[in-house]
PDB file of C-alpha atoms in Angstrom:
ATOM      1  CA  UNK A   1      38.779  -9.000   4.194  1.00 66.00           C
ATOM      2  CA  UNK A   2      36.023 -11.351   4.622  1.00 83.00           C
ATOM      3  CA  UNK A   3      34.854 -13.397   1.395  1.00 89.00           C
ATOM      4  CA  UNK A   4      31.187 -14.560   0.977  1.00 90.00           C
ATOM      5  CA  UNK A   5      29.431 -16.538  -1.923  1.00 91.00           C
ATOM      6  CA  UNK A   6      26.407 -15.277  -3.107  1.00 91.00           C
ATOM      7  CA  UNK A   7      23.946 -17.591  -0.664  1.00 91.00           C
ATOM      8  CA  UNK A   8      26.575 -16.767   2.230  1.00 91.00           C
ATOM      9  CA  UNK A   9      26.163 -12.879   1.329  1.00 91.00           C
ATOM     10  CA  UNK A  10      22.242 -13.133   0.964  1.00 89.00           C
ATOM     11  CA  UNK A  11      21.814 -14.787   4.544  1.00 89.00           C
ATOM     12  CA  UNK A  12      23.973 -11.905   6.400  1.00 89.00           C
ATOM     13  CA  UNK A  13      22.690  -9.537   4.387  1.00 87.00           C
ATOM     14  CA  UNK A  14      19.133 -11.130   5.432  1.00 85.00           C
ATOM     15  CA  UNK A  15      17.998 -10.725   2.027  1.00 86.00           C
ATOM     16  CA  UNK A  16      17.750 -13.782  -1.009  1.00 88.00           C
ATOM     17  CA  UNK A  17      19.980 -15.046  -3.850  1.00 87.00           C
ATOM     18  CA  UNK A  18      17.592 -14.026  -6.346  1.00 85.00           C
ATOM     19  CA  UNK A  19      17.533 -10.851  -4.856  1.00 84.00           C
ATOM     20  CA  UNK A  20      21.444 -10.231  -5.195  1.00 87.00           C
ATOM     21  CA  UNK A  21      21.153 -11.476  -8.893  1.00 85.00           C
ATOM     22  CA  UNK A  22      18.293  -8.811  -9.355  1.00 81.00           C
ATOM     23  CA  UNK A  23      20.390  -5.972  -7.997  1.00 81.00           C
ATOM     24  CA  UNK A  24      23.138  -6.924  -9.993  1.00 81.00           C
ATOM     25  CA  UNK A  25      21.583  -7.476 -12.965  1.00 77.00           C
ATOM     26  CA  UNK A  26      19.511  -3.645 -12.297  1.00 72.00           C
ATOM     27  CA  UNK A  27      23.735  -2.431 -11.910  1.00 72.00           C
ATOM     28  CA  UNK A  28      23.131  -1.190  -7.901  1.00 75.00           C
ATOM     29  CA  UNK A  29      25.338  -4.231  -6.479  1.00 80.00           C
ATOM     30  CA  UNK A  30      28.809  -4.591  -8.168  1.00 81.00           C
ATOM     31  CA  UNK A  31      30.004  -8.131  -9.961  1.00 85.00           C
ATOM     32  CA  UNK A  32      31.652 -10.504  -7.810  1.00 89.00           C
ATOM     33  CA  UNK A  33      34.989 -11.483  -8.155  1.00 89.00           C
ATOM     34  CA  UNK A  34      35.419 -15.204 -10.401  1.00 87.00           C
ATOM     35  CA  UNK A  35      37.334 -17.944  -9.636  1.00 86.00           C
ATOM     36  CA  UNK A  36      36.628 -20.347 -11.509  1.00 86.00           C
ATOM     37  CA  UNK A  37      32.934 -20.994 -11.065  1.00 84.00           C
ATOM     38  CA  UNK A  38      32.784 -19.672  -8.281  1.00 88.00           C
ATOM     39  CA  UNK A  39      31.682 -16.321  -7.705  1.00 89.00           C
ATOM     40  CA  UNK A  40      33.519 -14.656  -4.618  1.00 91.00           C
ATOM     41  CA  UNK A  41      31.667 -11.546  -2.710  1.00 91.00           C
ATOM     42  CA  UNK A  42      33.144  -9.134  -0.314  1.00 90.00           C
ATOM     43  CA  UNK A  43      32.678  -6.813   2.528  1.00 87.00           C
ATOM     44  CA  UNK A  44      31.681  -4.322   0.306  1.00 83.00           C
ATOM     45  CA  UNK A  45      29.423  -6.162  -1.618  1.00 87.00           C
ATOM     46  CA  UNK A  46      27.544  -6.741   2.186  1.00 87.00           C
ATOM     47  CA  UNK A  47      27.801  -3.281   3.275  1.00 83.00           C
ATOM     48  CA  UNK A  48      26.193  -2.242  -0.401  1.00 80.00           C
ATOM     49  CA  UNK A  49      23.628  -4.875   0.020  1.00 84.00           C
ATOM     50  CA  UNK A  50      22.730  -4.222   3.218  1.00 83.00           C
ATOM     51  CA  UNK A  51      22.312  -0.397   2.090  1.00 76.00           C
ATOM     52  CA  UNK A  52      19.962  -1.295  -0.586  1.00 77.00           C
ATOM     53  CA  UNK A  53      17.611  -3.592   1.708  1.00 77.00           C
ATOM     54  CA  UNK A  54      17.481  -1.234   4.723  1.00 73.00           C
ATOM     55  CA  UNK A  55      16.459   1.922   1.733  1.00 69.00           C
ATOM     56  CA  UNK A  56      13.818  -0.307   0.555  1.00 72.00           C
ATOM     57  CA  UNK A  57      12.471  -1.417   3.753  1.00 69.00           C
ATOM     58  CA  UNK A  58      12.279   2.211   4.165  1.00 61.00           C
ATOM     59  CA  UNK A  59      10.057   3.099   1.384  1.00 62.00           C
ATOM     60  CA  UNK A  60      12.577   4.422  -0.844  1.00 64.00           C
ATOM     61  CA  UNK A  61      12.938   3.420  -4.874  1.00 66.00           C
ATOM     62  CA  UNK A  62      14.793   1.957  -6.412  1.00 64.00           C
ATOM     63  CA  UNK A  63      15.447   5.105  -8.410  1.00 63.00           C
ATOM     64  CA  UNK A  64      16.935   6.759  -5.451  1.00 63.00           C
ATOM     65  CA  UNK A  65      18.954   4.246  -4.212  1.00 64.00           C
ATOM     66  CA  UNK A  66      20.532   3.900  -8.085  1.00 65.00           C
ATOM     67  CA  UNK A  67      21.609   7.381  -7.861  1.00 58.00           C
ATOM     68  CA  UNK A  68      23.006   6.857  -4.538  1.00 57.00           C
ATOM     69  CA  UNK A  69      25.336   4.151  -5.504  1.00 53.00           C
ATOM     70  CA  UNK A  70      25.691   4.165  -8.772  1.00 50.00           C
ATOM     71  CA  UNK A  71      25.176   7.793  -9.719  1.00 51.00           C
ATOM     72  CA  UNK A  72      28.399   9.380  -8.363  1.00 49.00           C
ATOM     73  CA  UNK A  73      31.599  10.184 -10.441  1.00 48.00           C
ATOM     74  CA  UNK A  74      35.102  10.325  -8.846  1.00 48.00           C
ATOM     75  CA  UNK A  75      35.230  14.187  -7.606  1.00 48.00           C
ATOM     76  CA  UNK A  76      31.077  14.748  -7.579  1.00 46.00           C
ATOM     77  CA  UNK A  77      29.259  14.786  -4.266  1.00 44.00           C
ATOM     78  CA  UNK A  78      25.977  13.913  -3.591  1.00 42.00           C
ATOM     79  CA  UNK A  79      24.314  17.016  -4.609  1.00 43.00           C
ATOM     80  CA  UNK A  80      25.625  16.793  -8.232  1.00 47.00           C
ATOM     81  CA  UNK A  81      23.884  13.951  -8.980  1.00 46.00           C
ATOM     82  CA  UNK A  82      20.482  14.551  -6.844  1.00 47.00           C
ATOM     83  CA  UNK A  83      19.032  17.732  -8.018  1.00 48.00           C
ATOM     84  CA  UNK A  84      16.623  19.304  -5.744  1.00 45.00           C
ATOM     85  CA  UNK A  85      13.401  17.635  -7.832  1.00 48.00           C
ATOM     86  CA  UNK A  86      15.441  14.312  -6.355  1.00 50.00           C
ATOM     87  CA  UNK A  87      15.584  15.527  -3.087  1.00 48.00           C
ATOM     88  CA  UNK A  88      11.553  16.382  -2.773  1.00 49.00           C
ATOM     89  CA  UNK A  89      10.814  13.173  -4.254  1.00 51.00           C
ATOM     90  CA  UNK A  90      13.049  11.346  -1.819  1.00 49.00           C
ATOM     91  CA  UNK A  91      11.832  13.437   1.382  1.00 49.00           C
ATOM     92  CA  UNK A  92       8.235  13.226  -0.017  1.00 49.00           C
ATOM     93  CA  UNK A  93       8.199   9.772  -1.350  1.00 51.00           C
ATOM     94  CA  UNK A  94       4.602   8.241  -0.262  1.00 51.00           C
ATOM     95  CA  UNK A  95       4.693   6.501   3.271  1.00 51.00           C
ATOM     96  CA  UNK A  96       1.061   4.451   2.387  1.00 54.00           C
ATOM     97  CA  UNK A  97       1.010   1.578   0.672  1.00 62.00           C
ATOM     98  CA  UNK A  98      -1.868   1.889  -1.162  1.00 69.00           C
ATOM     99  CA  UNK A  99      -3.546  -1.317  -3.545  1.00 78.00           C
ATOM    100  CA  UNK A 100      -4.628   0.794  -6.979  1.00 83.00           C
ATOM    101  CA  UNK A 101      -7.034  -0.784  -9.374  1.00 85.00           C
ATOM    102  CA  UNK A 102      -9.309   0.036 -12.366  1.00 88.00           C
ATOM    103  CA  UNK A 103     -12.364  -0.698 -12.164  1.00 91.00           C
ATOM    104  CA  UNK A 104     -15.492  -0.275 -14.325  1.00 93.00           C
ATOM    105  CA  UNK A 105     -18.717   2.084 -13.220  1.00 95.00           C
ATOM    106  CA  UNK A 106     -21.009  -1.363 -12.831  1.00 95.00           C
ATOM    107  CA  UNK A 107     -18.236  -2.939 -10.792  1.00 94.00           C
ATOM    108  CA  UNK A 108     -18.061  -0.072  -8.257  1.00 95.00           C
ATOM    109  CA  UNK A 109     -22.100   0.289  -8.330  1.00 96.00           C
ATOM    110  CA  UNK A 110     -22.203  -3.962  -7.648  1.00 95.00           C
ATOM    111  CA  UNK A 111     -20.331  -2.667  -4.275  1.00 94.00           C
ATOM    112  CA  UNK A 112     -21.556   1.143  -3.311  1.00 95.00           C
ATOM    113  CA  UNK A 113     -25.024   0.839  -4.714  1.00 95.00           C
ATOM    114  CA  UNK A 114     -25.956   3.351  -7.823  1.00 94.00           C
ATOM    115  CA  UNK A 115     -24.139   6.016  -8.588  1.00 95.00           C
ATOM    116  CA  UNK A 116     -24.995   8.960 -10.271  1.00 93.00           C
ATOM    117  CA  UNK A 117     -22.977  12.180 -11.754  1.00 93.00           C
ATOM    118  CA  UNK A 118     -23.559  13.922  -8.675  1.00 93.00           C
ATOM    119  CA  UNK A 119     -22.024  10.624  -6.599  1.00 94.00           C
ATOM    120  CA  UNK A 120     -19.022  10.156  -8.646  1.00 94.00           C
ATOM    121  CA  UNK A 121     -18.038  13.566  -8.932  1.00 93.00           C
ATOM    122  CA  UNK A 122     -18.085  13.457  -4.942  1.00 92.00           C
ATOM    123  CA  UNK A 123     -15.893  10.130  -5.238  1.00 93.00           C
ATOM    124  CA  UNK A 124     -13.373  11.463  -7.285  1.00 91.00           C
ATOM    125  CA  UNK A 125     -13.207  15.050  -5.316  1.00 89.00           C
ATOM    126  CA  UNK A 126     -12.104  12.983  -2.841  1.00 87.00           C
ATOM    127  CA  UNK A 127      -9.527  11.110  -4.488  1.00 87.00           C
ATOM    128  CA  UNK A 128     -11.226   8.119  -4.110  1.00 90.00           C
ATOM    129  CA  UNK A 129     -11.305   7.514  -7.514  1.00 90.00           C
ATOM    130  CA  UNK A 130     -10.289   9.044 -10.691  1.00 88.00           C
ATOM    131  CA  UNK A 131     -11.465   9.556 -14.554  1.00 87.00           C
ATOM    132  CA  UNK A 132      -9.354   7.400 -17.066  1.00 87.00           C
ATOM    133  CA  UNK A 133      -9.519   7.860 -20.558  1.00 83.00           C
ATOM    134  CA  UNK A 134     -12.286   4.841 -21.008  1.00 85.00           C
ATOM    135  CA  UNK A 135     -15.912   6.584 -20.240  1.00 89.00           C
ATOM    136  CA  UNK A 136     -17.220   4.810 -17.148  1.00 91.00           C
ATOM    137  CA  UNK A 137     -13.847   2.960 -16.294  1.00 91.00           C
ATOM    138  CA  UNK A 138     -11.924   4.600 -12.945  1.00 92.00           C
ATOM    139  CA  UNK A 139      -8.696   4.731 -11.341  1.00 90.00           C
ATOM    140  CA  UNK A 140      -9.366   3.443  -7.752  1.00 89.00           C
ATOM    141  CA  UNK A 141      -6.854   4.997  -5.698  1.00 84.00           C
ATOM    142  CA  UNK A 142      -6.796   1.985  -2.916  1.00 86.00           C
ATOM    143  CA  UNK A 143      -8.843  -0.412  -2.966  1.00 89.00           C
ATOM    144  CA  UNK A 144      -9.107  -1.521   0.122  1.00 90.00           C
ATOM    145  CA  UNK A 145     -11.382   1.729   0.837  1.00 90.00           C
ATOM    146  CA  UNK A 146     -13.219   0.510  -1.406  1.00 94.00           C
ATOM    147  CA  UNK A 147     -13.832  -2.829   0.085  1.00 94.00           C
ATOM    148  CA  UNK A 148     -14.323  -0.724   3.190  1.00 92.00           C
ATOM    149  CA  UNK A 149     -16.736   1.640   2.164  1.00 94.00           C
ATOM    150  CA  UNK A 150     -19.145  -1.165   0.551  1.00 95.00           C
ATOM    151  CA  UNK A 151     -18.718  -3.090   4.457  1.00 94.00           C
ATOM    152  CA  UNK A 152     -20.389   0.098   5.505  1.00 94.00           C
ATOM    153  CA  UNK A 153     -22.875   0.256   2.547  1.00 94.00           C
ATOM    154  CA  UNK A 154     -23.893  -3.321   3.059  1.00 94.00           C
ATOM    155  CA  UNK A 155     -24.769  -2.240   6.962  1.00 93.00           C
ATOM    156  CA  UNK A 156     -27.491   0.274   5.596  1.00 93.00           C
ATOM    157  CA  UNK A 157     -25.025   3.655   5.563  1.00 93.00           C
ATOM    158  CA  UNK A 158     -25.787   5.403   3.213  1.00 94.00           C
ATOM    159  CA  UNK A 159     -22.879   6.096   0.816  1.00 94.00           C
ATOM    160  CA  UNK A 160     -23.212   9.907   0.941  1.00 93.00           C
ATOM    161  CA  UNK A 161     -23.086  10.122   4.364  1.00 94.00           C
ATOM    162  CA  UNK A 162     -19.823   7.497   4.418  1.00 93.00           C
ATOM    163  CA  UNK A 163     -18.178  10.147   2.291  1.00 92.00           C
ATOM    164  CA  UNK A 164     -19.069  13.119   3.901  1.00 90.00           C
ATOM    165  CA  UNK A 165     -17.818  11.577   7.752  1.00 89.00           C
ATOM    166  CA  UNK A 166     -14.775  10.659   6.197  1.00 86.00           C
ATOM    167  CA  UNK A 167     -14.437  13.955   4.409  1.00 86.00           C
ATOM    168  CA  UNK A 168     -14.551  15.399   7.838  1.00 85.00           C
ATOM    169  CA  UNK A 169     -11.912  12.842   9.437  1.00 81.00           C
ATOM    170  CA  UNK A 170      -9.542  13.723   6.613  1.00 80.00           C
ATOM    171  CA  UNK A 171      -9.871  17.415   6.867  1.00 82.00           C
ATOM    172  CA  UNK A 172      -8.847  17.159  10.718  1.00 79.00           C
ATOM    173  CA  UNK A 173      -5.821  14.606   9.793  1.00 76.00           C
ATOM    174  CA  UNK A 174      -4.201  17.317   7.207  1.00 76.00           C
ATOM    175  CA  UNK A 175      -4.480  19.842   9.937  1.00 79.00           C
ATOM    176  CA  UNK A 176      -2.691  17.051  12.482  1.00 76.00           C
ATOM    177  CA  UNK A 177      -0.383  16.249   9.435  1.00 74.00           C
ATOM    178  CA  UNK A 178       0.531  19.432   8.911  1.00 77.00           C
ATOM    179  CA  UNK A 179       1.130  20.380  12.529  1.00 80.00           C
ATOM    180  CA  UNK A 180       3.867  17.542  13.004  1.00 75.00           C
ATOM    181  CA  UNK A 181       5.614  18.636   9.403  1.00 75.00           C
ATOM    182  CA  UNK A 182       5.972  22.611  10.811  1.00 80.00           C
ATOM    183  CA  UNK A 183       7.600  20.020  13.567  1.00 81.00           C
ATOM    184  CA  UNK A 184       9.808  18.656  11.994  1.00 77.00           C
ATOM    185  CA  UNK A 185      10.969  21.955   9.098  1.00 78.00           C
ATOM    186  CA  UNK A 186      11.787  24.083  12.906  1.00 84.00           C
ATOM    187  CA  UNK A 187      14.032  21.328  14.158  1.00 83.00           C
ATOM    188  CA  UNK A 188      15.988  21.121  10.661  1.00 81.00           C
ATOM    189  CA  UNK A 189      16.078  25.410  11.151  1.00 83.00           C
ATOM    190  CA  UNK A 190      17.354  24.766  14.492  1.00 88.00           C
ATOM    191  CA  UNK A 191      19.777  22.300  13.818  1.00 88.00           C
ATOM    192  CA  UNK A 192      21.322  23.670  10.309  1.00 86.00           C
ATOM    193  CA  UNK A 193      20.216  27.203  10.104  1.00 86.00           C
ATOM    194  CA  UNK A 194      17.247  28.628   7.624  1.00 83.00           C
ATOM    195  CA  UNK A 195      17.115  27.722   4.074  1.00 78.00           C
ATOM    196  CA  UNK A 196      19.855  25.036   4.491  1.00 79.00           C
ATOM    197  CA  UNK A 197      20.230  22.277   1.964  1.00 74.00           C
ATOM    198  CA  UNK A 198      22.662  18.759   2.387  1.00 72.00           C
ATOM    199  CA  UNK A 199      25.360  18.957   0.239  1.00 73.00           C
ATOM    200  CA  UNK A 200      26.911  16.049   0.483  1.00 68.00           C
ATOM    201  CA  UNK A 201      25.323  11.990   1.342  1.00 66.00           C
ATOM    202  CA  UNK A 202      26.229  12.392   4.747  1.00 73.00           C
ATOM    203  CA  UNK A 203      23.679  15.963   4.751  1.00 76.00           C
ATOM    204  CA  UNK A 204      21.521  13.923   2.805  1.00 72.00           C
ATOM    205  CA  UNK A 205      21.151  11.098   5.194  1.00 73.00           C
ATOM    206  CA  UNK A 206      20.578  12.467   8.244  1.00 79.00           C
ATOM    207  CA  UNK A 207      17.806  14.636   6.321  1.00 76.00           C
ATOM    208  CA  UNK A 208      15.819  11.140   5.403  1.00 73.00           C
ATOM    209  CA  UNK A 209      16.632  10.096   8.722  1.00 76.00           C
ATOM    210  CA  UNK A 210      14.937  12.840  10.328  1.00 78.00           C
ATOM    211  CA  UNK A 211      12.181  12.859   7.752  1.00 74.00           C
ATOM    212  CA  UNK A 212      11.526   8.782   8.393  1.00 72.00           C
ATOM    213  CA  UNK A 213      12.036   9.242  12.309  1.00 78.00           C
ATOM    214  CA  UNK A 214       9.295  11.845  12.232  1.00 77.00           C
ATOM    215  CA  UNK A 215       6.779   9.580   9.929  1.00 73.00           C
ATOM    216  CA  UNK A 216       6.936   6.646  11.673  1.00 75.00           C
ATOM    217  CA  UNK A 217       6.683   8.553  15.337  1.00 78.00           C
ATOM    218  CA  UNK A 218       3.406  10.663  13.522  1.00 75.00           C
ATOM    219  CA  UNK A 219       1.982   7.247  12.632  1.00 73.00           C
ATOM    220  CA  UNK A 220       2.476   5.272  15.505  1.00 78.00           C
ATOM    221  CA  UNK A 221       0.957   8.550  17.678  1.00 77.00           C
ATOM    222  CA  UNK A 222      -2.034   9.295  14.831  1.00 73.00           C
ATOM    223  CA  UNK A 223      -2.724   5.209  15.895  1.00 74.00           C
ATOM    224  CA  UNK A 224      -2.712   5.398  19.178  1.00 80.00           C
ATOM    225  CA  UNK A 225      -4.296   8.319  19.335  1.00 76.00           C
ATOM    226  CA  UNK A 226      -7.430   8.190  16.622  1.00 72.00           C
ATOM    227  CA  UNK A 227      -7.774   4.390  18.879  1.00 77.00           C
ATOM    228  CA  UNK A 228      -8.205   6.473  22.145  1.00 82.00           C
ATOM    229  CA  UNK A 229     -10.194   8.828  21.093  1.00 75.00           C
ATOM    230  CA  UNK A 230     -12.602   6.296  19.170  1.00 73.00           C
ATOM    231  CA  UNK A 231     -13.001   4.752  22.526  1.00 81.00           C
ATOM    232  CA  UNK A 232     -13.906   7.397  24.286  1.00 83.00           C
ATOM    233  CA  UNK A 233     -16.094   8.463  21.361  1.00 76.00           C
ATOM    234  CA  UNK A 234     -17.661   5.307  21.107  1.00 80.00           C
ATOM    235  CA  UNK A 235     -18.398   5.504  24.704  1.00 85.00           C
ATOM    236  CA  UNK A 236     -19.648   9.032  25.086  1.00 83.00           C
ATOM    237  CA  UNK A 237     -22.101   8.284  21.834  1.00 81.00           C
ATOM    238  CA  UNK A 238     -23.342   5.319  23.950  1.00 83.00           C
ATOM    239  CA  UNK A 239     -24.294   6.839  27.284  1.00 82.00           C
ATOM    240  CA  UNK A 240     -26.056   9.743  25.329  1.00 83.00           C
ATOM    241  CA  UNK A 241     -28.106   6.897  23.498  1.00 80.00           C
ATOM    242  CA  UNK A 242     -29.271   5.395  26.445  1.00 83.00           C
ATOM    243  CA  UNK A 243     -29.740   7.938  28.181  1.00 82.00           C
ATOM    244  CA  UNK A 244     -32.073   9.840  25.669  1.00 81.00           C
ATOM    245  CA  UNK A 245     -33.328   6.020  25.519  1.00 79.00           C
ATOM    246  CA  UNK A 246     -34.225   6.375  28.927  1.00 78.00           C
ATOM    247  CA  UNK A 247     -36.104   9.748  29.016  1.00 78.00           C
ATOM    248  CA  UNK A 248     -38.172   8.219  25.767  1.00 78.00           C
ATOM    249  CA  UNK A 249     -39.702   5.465  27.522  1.00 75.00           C
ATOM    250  CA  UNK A 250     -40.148   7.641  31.032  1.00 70.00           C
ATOM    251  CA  UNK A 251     -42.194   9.887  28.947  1.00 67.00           C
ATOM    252  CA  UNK A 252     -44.437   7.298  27.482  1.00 63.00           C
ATOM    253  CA  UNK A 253     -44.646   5.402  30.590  1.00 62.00           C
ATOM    254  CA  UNK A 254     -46.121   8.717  32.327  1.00 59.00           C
ATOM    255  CA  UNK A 255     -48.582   8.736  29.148  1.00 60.00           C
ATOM    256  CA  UNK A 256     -49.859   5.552  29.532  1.00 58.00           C
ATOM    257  CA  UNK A 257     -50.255   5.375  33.394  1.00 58.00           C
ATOM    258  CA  UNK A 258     -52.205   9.302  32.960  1.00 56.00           C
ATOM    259  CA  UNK A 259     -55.975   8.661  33.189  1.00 56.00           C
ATOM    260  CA  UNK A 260     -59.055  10.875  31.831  1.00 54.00           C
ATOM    261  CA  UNK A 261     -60.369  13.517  33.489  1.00 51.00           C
ATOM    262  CA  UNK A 262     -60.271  17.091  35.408  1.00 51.00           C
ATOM    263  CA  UNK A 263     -56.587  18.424  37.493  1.00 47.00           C
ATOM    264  CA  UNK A 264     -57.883  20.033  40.809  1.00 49.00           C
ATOM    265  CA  UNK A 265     -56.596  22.743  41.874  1.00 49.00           C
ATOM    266  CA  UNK A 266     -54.672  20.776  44.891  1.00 51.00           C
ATOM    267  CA  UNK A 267     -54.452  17.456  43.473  1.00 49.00           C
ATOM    268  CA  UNK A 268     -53.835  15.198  40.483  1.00 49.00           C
ATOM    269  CA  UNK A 269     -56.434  14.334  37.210  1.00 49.00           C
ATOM    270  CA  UNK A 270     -59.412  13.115  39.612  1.00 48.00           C
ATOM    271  CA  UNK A 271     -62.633  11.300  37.522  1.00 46.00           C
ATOM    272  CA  UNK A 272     -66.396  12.984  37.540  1.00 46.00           C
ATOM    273  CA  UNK A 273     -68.525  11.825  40.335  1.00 49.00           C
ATOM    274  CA  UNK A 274     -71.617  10.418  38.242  1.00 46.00           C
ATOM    275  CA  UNK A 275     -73.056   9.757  41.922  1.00 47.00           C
ATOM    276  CA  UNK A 276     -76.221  11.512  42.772  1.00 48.00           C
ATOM    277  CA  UNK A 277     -76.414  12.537  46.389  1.00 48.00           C
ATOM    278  CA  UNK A 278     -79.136  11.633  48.270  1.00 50.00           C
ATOM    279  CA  UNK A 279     -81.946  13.669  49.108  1.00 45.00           C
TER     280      UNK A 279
END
C-alpha cells in the first residue's frame, strides 16, 4: 500500500495542504497514521480525498458529502442515512453560482434610477430582489444582474421595459428547462422502472451522475443555442431596420422632388400656363 505525507497526498489528490487539514479538522478525511512527527497518509486517505474534491467541483455540499462518508454505520446502506429530503436536496442542489448581497433602496436607485412601490414590487416578483426585515434594505438575489441591468439603464432602457424582456426570456427558459427535466425523469423510468428510488450509494451515484450529465449537456446546449439564435435575431432585427429605413427616406425623397400643381388625366402634376395666347 502506497504511503503519502500530507503535501505528497494534496498534489495527487490535486487539491492543497490546507485543504486536507480543513477536511480533517470538518471529520470527512480520516487522521493519518503518526510516526513520530511525521504524519503518514494512505491509499485510502487519496481515494477519500479525491471523492471529496471531485463532489465539490460538482456543486455538491459539504453536507452531502459528510453523510456520504462519514454518515454510514457498519450494516446501514446509503438510504438509512439519506432520507428522501437528502436526496431532493442533493438532485436539486442549485447549478448557478449566484453573488447575493444586501443592499439599501438608495443604493439600488444610485444604479436603476427611482424606484417606486409599483417598481419594486415588479423587482421582487421577479426574484430579483427580496424584502428583509430592515424597511428599504433588500436581498439581491445576484448581483451581477444587477450590475447588468444598470449597463442597460445607463444606455437609456428604460428599467420597466429591461424587466419585462427578461420576464419574457425567463418564461421561455422554464418551458426549455422543463422540457430537458421530463428528459431526463423518462430515461431514469426506462432504465429502473417507475417510481424507483437508489437504495444503496452505488443507486445513488449513478442518479447524480445522470442528474449532473444532463445539467451540464442543458447548459452547454441553452449556450450555444440562446448564442445562435441571438445572431440570427440580431440580424433579422437589422435588415428590418434598414429596410423600413429605406422606404422612410424613398417616401420623403418622392415628397420633396413632387412640385405644385394640377395631375392630367394622362400625365404627371403639370404647372398653370399663365401665358396668354395671342390674338
Amino acid at each position: 500500500m502506497a504511503e503519502y505525507r500530507i503535501d505528497d497526498l494534496a498534489r495527487e489528490a490535486g487539491t492543497t495542504t490546507r485543504n486536507v487539514r480543513v477536511y480533517q479538522d470538518s471529520g470527512l478525511l480520516p487522521r493519518p497514521q503518526r510516526r513520530g512527527r511525521v504524519a503518514i497518509y494512505t491509499d485510502r486517505h487519496l481515494r477519500q480525498l479525491r471523492a471529496i474534491t471531485r463532489l465539490l467541483s460538482e456543486g455538491f455540499t459539504l453536507k452531502h458529502i459528510m453523510k456520504f462518508l462519514t454518515g454510514l454505520q457498519p450494516g446501514q446502506n446509503l438510504v438509512d442515512v439519506l432520507d428522501l429530503s437528502d436526496l431532493e436536496e442533493l438532485v436539486t442542489a442549485p447549478w448557478s453560482r449566484p453573488e447575493p448581497r444586501t443592499m439599501a433602496l438608495a443604493e439600488l436607485e444610485e444604479r436603476l434610477g427611482q424606484l417606486d412601490a409599483a417598481m419594486v414590487r415588479q423587482l421582487i416578483g421577479q426574484g430579483v430582489v427580496a424584502a428583509t426585515a430592515d424597511e428599504n434594505v433588500y436581498a439581491v438575489t445576484d448581483v451581477r444582474l444587477i450590475d447588468d441591468f444598470a449597463a442597460l439603464v445607463s444606455r437609456g432602457m428604460p428599467l420597466a421595459i429591461v424587466l419585462k424582456t427578461t420576464a419574457s426570456v425567463d418564461k421561455k427558459l422554464d418551458a426549455a428547462a422543463r422540457e430537458m427535466t421530463r428528459g431526463g425523469h423518462r430515461e431514469v423510468v426506462r432504465q429502473r422502472g417507475a417510481g424507483w428510488l437508489p437504495t444503496n450509494e452505488s443507486e445513488l451515484a449513478w442518479a447524480a451522475d445522470l442528474v449532473d450529465t444532463m445539467r451540464r449537456a442543458a447548459r452547454r446546449l441553452a449556450h450555444a443555442s440562446l448564442d445562435r439564435a441571438f445572431d440570427e435575431a440580431v440580424r433579422a432585427e437589422l435588415h428590418e431596420y434598414q429596410a423600413a429605413g429605406k422606404a422612410q427616406t424613398g417616401s420623403e425623397t418622392a415628397d420633396e422632388r413632387e412640385p405644385d400643381g394640377d395631375a392630367t388625366p394622362d400625365g404627371p402634376r403639370r404647372a398653370h400656363d399663365k401665358r396668354t395666347k395671342p390674338r
